[in-house]
Tab-separated table of C-alpha atoms in Angstrom:
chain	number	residue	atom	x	y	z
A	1176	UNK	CA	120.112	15.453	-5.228
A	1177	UNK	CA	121.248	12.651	-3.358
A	1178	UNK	CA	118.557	10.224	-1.556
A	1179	UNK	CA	118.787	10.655	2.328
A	1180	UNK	CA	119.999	7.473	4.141
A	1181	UNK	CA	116.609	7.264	5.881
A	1182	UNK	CA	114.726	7.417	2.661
A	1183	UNK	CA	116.918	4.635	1.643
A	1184	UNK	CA	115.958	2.455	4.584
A	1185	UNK	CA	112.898	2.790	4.134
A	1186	UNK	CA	112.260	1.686	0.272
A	1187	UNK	CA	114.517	-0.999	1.322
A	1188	UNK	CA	112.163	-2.595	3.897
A	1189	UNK	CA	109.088	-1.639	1.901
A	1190	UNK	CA	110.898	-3.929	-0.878
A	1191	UNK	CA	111.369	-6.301	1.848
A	1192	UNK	CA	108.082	-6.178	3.897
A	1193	UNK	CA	105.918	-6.499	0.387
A	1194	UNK	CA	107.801	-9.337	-0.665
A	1195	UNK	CA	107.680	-10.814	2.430
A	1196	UNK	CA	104.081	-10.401	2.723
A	1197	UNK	CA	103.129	-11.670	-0.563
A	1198	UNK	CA	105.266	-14.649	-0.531
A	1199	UNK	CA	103.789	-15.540	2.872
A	1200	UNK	CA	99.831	-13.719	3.128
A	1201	UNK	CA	97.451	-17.119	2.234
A	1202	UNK	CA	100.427	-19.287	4.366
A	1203	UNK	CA	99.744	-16.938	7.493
A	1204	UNK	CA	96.036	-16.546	6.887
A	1205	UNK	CA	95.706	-20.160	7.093
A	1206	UNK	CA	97.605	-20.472	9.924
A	1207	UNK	CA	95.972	-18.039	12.070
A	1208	UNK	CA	92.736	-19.085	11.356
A	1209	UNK	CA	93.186	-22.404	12.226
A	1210	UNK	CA	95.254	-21.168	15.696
A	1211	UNK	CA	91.537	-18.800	16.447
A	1212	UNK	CA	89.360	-22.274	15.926
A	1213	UNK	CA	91.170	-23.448	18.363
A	1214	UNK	CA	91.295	-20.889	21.024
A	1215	UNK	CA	88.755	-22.842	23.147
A	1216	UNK	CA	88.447	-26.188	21.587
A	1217	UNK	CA	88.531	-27.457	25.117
A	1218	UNK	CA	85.324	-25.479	26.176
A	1219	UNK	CA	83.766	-26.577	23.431
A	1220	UNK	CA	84.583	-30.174	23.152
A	1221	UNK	CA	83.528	-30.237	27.140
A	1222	UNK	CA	80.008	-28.738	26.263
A	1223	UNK	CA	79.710	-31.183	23.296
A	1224	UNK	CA	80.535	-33.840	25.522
A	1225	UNK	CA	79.078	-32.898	28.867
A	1226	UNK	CA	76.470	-36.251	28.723
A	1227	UNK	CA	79.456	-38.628	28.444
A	1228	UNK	CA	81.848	-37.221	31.527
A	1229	UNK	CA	80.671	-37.560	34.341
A	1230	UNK	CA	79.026	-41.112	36.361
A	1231	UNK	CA	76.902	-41.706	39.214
A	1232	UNK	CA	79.280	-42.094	41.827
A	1233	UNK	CA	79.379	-45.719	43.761
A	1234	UNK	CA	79.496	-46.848	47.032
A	1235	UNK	CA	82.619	-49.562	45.425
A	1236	UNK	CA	85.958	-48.766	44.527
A	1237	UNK	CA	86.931	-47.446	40.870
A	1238	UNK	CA	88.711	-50.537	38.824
A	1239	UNK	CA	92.401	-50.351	38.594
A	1240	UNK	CA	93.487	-49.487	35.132
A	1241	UNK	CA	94.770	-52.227	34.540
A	1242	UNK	CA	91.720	-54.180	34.854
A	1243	UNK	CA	89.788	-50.905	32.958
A	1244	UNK	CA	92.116	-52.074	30.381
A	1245	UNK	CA	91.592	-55.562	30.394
A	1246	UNK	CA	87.712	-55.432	30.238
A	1247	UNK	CA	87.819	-52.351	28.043
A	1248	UNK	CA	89.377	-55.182	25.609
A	1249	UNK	CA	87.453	-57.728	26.354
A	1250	UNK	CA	84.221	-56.363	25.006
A	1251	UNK	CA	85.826	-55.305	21.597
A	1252	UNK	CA	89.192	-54.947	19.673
A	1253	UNK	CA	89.366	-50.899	20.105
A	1254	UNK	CA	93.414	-51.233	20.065
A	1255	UNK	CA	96.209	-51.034	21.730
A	1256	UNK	CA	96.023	-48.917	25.002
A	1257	UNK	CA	98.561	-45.947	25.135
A	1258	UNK	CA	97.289	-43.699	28.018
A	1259	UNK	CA	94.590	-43.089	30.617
A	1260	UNK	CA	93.199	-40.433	32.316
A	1261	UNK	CA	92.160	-40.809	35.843
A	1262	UNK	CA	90.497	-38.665	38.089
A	1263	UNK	CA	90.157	-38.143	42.012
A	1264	UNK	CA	87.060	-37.145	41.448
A	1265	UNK	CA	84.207	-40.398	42.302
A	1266	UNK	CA	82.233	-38.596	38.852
A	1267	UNK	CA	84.794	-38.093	36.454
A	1268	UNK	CA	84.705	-40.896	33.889
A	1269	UNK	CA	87.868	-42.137	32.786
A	1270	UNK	CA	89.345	-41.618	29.142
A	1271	UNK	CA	91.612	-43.995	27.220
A	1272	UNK	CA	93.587	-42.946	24.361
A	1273	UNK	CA	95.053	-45.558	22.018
A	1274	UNK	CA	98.285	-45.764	19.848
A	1275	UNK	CA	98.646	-45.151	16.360
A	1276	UNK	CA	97.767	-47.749	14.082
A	1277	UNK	CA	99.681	-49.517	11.273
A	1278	UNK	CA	98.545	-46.458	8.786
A	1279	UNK	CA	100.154	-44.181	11.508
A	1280	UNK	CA	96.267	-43.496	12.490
A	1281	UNK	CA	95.198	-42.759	15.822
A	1282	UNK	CA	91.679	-44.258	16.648
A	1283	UNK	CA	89.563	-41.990	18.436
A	1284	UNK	CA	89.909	-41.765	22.360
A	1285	UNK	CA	86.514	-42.921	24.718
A	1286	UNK	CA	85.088	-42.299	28.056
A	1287	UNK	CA	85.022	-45.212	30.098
A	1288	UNK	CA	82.941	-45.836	33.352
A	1289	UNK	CA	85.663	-46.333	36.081
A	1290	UNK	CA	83.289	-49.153	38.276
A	1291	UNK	CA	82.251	-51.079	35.294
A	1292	UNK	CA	84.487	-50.351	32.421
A	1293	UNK	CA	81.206	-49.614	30.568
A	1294	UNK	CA	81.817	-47.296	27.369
A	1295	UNK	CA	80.444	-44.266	27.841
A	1296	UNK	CA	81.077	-42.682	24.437
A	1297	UNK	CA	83.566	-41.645	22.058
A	1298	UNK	CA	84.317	-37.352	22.533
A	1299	UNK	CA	82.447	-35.370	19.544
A	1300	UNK	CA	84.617	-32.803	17.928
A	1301	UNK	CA	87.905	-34.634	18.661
A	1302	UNK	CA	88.791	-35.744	14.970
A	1303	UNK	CA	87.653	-32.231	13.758
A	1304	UNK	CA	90.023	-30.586	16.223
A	1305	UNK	CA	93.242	-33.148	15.670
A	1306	UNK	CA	92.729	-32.481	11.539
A	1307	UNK	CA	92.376	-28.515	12.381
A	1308	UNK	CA	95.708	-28.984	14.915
A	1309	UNK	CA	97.861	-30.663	11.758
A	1310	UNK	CA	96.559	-28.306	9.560
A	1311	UNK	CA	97.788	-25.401	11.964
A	1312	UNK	CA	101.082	-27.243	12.728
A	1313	UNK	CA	102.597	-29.392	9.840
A	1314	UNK	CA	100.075	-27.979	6.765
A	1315	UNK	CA	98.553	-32.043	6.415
A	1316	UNK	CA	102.019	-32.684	4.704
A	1317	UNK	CA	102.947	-36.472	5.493
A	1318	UNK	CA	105.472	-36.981	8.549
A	1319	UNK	CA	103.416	-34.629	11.001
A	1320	UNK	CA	105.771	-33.145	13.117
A	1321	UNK	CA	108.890	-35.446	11.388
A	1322	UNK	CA	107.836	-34.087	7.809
A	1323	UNK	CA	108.555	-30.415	6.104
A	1324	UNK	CA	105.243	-28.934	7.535
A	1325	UNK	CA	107.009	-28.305	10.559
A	1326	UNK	CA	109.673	-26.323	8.637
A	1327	UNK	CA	107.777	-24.419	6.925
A	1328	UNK	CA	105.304	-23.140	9.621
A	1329	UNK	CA	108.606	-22.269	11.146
A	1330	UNK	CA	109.535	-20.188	8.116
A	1331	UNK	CA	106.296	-18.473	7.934
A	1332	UNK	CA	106.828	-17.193	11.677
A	1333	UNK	CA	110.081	-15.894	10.905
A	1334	UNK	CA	108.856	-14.226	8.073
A	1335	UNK	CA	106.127	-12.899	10.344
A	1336	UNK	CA	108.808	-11.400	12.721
A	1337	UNK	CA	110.555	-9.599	9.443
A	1338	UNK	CA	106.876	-8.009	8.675
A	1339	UNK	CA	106.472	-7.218	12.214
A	1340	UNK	CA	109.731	-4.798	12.477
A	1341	UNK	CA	109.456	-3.476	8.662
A	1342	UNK	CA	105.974	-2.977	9.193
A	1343	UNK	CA	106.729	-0.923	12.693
A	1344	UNK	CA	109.382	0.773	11.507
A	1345	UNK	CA	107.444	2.010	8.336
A	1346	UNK	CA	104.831	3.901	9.808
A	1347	UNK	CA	106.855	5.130	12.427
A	1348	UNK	CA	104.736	8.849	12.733
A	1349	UNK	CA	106.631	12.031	13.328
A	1350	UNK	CA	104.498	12.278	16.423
A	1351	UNK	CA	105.706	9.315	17.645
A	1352	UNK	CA	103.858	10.562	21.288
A	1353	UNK	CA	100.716	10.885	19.690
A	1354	UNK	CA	98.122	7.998	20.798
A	1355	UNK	CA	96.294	9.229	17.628
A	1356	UNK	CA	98.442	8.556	15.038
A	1357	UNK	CA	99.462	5.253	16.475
A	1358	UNK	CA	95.887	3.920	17.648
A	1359	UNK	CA	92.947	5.544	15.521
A	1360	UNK	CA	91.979	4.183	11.979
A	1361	UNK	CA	91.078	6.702	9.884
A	1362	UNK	CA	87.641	5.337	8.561
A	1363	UNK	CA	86.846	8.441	6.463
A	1364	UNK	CA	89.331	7.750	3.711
A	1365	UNK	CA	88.557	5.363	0.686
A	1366	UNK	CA	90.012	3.296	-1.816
A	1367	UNK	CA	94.411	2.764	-0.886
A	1368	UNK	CA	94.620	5.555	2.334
A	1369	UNK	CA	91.559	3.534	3.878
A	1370	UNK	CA	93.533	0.594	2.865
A	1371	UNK	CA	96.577	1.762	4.500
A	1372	UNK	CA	94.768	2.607	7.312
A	1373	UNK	CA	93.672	-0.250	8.472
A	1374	UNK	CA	97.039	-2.251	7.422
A	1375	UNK	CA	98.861	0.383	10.049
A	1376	UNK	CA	97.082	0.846	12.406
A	1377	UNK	CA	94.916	-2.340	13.192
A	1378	UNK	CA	98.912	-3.835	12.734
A	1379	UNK	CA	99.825	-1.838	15.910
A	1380	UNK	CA	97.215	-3.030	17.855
A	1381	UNK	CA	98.180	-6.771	17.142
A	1382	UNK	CA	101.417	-6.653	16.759
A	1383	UNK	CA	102.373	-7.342	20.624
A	1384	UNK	CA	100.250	-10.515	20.133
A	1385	UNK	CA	101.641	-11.376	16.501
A	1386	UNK	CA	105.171	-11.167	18.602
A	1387	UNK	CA	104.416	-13.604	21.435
A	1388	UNK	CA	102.475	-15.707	19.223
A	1389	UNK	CA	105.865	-16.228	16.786
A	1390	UNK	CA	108.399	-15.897	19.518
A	1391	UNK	CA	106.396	-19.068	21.228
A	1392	UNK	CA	105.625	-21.138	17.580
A	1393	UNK	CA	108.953	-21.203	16.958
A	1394	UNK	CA	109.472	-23.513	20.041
A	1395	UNK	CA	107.367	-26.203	18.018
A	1396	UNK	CA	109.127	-25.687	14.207
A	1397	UNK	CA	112.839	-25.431	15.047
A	1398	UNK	CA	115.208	-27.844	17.759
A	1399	UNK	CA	117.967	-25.247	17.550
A	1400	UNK	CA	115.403	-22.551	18.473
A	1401	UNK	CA	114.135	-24.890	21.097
A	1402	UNK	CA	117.594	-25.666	22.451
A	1403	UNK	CA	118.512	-22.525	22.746
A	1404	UNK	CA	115.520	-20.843	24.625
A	1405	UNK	CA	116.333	-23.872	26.704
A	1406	UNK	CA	119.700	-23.094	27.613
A	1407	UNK	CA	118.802	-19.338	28.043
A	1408	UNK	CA	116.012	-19.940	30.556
A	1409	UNK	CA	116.277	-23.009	32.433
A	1410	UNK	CA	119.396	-23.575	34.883
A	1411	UNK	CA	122.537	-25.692	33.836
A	1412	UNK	CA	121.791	-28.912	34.976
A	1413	UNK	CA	118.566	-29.068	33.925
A	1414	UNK	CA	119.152	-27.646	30.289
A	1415	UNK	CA	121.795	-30.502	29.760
A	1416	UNK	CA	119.248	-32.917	30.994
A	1417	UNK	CA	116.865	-31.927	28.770
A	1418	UNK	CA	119.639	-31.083	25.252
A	1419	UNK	CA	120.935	-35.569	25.859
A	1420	UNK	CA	120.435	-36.578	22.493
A	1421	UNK	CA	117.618	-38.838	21.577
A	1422	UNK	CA	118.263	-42.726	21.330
A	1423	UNK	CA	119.083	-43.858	18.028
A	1424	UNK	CA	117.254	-46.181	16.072
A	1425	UNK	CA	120.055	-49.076	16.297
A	1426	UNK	CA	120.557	-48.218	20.416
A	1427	UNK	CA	116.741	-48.555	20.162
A	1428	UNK	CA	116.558	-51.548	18.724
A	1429	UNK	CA	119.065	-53.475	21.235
A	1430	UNK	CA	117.126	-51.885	23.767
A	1431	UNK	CA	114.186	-53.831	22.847
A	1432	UNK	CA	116.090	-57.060	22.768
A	1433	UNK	CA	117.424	-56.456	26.364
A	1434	UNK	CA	114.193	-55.579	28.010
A	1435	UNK	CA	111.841	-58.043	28.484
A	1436	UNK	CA	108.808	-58.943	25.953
A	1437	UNK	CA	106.563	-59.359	28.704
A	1438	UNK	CA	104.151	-56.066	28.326
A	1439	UNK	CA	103.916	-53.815	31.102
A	1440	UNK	CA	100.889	-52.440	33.119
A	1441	UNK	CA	99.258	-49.287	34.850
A	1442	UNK	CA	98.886	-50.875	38.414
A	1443	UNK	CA	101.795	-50.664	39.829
A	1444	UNK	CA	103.606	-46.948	38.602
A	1445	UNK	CA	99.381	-46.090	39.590
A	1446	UNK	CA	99.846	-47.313	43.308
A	1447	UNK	CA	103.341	-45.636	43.448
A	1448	UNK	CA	101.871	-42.305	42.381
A	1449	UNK	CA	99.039	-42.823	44.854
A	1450	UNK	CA	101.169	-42.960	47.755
A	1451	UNK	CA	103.503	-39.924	46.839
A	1452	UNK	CA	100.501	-37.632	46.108
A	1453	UNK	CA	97.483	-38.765	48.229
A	1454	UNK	CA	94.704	-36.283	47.178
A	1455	UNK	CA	97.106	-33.231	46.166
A	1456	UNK	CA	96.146	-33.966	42.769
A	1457	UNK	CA	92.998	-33.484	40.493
A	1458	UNK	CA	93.647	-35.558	37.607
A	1459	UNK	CA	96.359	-37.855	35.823
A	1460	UNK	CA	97.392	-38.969	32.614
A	1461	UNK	CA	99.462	-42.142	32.381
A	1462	UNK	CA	101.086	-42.948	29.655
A	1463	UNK	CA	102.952	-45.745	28.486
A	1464	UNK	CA	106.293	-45.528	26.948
A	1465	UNK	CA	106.578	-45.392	23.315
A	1466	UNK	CA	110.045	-46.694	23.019
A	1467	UNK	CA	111.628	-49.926	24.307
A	1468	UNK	CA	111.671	-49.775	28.192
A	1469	UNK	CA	109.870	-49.411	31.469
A	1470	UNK	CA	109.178	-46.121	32.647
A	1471	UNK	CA	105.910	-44.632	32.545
A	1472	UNK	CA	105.151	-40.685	32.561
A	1473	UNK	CA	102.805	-39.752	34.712
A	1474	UNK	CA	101.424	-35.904	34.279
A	1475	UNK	CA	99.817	-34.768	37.059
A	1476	UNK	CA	97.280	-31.677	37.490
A	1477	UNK	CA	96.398	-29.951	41.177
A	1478	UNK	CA	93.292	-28.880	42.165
A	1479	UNK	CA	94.133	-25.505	42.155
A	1480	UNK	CA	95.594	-25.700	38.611
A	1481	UNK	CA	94.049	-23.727	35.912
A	1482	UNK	CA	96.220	-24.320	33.233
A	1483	UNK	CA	96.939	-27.034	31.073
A	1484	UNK	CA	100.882	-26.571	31.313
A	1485	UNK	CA	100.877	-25.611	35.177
A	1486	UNK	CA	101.367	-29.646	35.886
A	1487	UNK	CA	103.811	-32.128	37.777
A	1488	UNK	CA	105.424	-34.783	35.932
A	1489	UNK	CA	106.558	-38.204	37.249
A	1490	UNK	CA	108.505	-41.248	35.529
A	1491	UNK	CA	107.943	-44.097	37.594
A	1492	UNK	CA	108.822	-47.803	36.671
A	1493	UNK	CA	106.305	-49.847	35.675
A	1494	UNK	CA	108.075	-53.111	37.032
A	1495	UNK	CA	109.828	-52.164	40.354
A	1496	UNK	CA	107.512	-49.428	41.300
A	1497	UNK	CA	110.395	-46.698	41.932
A	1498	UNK	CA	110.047	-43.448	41.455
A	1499	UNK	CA	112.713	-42.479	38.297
A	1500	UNK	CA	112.068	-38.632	38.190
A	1501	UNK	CA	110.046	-35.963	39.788
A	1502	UNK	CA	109.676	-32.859	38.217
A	1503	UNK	CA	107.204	-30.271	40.089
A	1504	UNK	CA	105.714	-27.462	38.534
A	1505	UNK	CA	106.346	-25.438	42.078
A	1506	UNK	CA	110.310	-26.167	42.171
A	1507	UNK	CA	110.690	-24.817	38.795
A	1508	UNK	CA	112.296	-21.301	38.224
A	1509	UNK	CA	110.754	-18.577	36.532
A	1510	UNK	CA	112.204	-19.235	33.327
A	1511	UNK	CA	111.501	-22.956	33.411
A	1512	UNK	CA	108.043	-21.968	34.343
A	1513	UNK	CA	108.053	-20.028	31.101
A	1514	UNK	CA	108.953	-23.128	28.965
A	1515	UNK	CA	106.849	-25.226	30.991
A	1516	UNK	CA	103.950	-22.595	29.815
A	1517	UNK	CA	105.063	-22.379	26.463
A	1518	UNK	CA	101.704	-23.542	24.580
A	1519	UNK	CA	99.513	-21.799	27.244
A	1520	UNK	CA	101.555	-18.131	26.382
A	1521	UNK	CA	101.409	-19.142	22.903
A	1522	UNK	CA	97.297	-18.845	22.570
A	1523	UNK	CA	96.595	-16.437	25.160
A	1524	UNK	CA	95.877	-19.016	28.348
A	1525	UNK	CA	97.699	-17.553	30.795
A	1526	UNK	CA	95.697	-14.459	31.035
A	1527	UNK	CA	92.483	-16.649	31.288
A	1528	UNK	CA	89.784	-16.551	28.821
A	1529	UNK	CA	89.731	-12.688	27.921
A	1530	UNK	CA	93.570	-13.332	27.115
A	1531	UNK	CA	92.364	-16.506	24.699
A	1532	UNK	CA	89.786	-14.029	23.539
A	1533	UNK	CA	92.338	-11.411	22.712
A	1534	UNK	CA	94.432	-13.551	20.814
A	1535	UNK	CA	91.621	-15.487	18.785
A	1536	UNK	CA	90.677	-12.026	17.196
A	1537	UNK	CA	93.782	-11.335	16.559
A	1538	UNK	CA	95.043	-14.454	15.119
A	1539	UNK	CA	90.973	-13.885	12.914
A	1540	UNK	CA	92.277	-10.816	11.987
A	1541	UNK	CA	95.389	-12.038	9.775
A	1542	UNK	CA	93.725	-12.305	6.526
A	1543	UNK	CA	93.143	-8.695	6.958
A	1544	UNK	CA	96.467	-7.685	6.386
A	1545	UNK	CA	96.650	-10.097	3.777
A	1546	UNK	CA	93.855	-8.979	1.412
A	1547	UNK	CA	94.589	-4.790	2.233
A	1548	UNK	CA	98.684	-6.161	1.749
A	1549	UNK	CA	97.923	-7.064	-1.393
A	1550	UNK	CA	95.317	-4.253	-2.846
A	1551	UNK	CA	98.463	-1.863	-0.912
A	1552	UNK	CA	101.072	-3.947	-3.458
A	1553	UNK	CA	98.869	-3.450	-6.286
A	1554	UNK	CA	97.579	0.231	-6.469
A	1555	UNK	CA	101.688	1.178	-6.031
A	1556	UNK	CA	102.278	-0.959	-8.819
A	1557	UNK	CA	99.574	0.909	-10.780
A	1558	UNK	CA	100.777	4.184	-9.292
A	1559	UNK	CA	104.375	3.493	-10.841
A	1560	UNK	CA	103.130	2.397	-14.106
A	1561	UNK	CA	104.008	5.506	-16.661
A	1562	UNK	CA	102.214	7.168	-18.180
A	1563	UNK	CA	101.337	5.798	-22.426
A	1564	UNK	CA	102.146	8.488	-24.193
A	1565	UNK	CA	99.935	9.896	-27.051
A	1566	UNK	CA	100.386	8.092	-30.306
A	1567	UNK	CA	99.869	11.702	-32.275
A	1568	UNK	CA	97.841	14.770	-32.279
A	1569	UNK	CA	94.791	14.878	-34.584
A	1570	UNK	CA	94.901	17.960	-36.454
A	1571	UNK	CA	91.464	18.726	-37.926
A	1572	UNK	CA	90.934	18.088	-41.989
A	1573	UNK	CA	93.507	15.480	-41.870
């Protein structure tokens, strides 16, 4: 009798989602796990930092970064200055990241006393999270997010997304309208059905998460992925803006001989951003550019804003003061609010901390699948093994 089509499907994507999962179950694993340590590494580098924040507020103005800068320098060689943080709050200490060093290192960052340029302290928990953030990222392979570790975490998601279907389509019940079946594990069974159990069903109560998570990482492992989401969500003009090619290294280069060697400071693209915002905002990073030019980028959080990625962007010029760009969070459409969000939809943010919560135990919950995956893989393989057959019958006095 002839296989029915369905049947056919099926062992087809079983084929499929096994290999797929074995291939891919420590990659994913280690992944996830990493992506759950994470889930509030900004709570918890706050509350392992809480004595090095904050200042006693003065009756005298806060230093001008420049001149943070310049006596930040003068006390020791920490390295080159690439950013700031400033506050509009009189008790919010200031913090200075640096550049990457000749070894492609970046020094740790430090809170700095905004009256006095006085160090306050260098963050705890900082290099623990930016090695756990590479990890989760590129793998530690050499290049960061220029090397293959990009690639490959890109891979892995897209391998995800071929488990996620197979996997849904494979236990499809025949009560499809049966909570049951879809939602309840069914903890009395042992050995491969409690196995199977929890792979299915624990699987459907993730997989919504597993989907946004890929759908989102993607954004970070693929440019034509990027582009694209890009083009579909953002309007015309400001997906072409965003698809102009990067500078080349030769156009950089003769950049760098027509702008001028003097270096460039804080104070002025500061005062410029002062005027256009007053007190609307809560915070600002300023960062120098890191190619040949003038501009700096000035990101911008309100006092209202609870999310990282809810924030206004400015490029202002360093040397005539003018504003270059203005990009508000408020003028942007809903899907350039979406890509603007990207990172916070990606771990769970934007449904505040029970939506982190959700998504760090499910992103714990990966090497779940892996280890019942792989007992799953190996009791069928036993199951399929045939039978020896008897070597000969014994007859008694022989």
């Amino acid at each position: 009798m002839a296989a029915r089509p369905g049947h056919m499907i099926k062992t087809v994507l079983l084929q499929v989602h096994s290999i797929a999962g074995l291939v891919l179950a420590l990659l994913l694993a280690l992944i996830a796990l990493t992506g759950a340590i994470m889930s509030f590494e900004d709570e918890i580098v706050d509350h392992l930092n809480a004595g090095i924040l904050h200042v006693v507020p003065r009756e005298m103005p806060a230093l001008m970064p420049d001149e943070l800068v310049a006596r930040l320098g003068a006390g020791q060689n920490f390295g080159q200055v690439s950013a700031v943080m400033l506050s509009s709050d009189p008790t919010a200490a200031v913090r200075v990241r640096f550049a990457r060093d000749e070894q492609g290192e970046r020094p740790n960052s430090l809170y700095v006393d905004p009256y006095d340029a006085r160090v306050l302290g260098a963050p705890r928990g900082e290099a623990f999270f930016a090695t756990v953030r590479k990890l989760h990222r590129w793998l530690l392979i050499p290049g960061d997010a220029k090397g293959w570790g990009r690639q490959i975490t890109g891979v892995a998601a897209l391998g995800l997304i071929v488990m996620l279907v197979s996997g849904l389509v494979l236990r499809w019940p025949r009560r499809v309208r049966s909570v049951k079946m879809w939602l309840k594990p069914n903890l009395g069974l042992s050995g491969r059905g409690l196995h199977r159990s929890l792979h299915a069903v624990i699987g459907t109560w993730v997989l919504p998460v597993y989907l946004v998570m890929t759908l989102t990482g993607l954004w970070y492992s693929f440019d034509w992925y990027k582009d694209g989401v890009v083009w579909l969500l953002s309007r015309p003009e400001v997906s072409a803006a965003k698809m102009q090619p990067r500078m080349s290294a030769k156009a950089s280069r003769a950049a760098a001989r027509s702008e001028s060697a003097q270096p460039i400071g804080f104070d002025l693209a500061w005062t410029t951003f002062r005027r256009e915002e007053g007190d609307r905002f809560a915070r600002a990073l300023l960062t120098l550019p890191p190619e040949p030019g003038t501009a700096i980028r000035i990101r911008s959080w309100g006092k209202d804003s609870t999310l990282d990625t809810t924030r206004d962007e400015f490029r202002i010029d360093a040397v005539t003061g003018q504003v270059a760009s203005a990009e508000r969070y408020a003028d942007k459409t809903f899907g350039e609010k979406i890509i603007a969000n990207m990172l916070d939809i990606h771990r769970g943010a934007v449904l505040g901390w029970p939506g982190k919560l959700a998504f760090m135990i499910a992103a714990a919950l990966m090497p779940l699948f892996s280890v019942t995956g792989i007992l799953l893989y190996l009791s069928r393989r036993k199951l399929r093994r045939p039978a020896q057959p008897p070597l000969g019958r014994l007859v008694p006095g022989e």
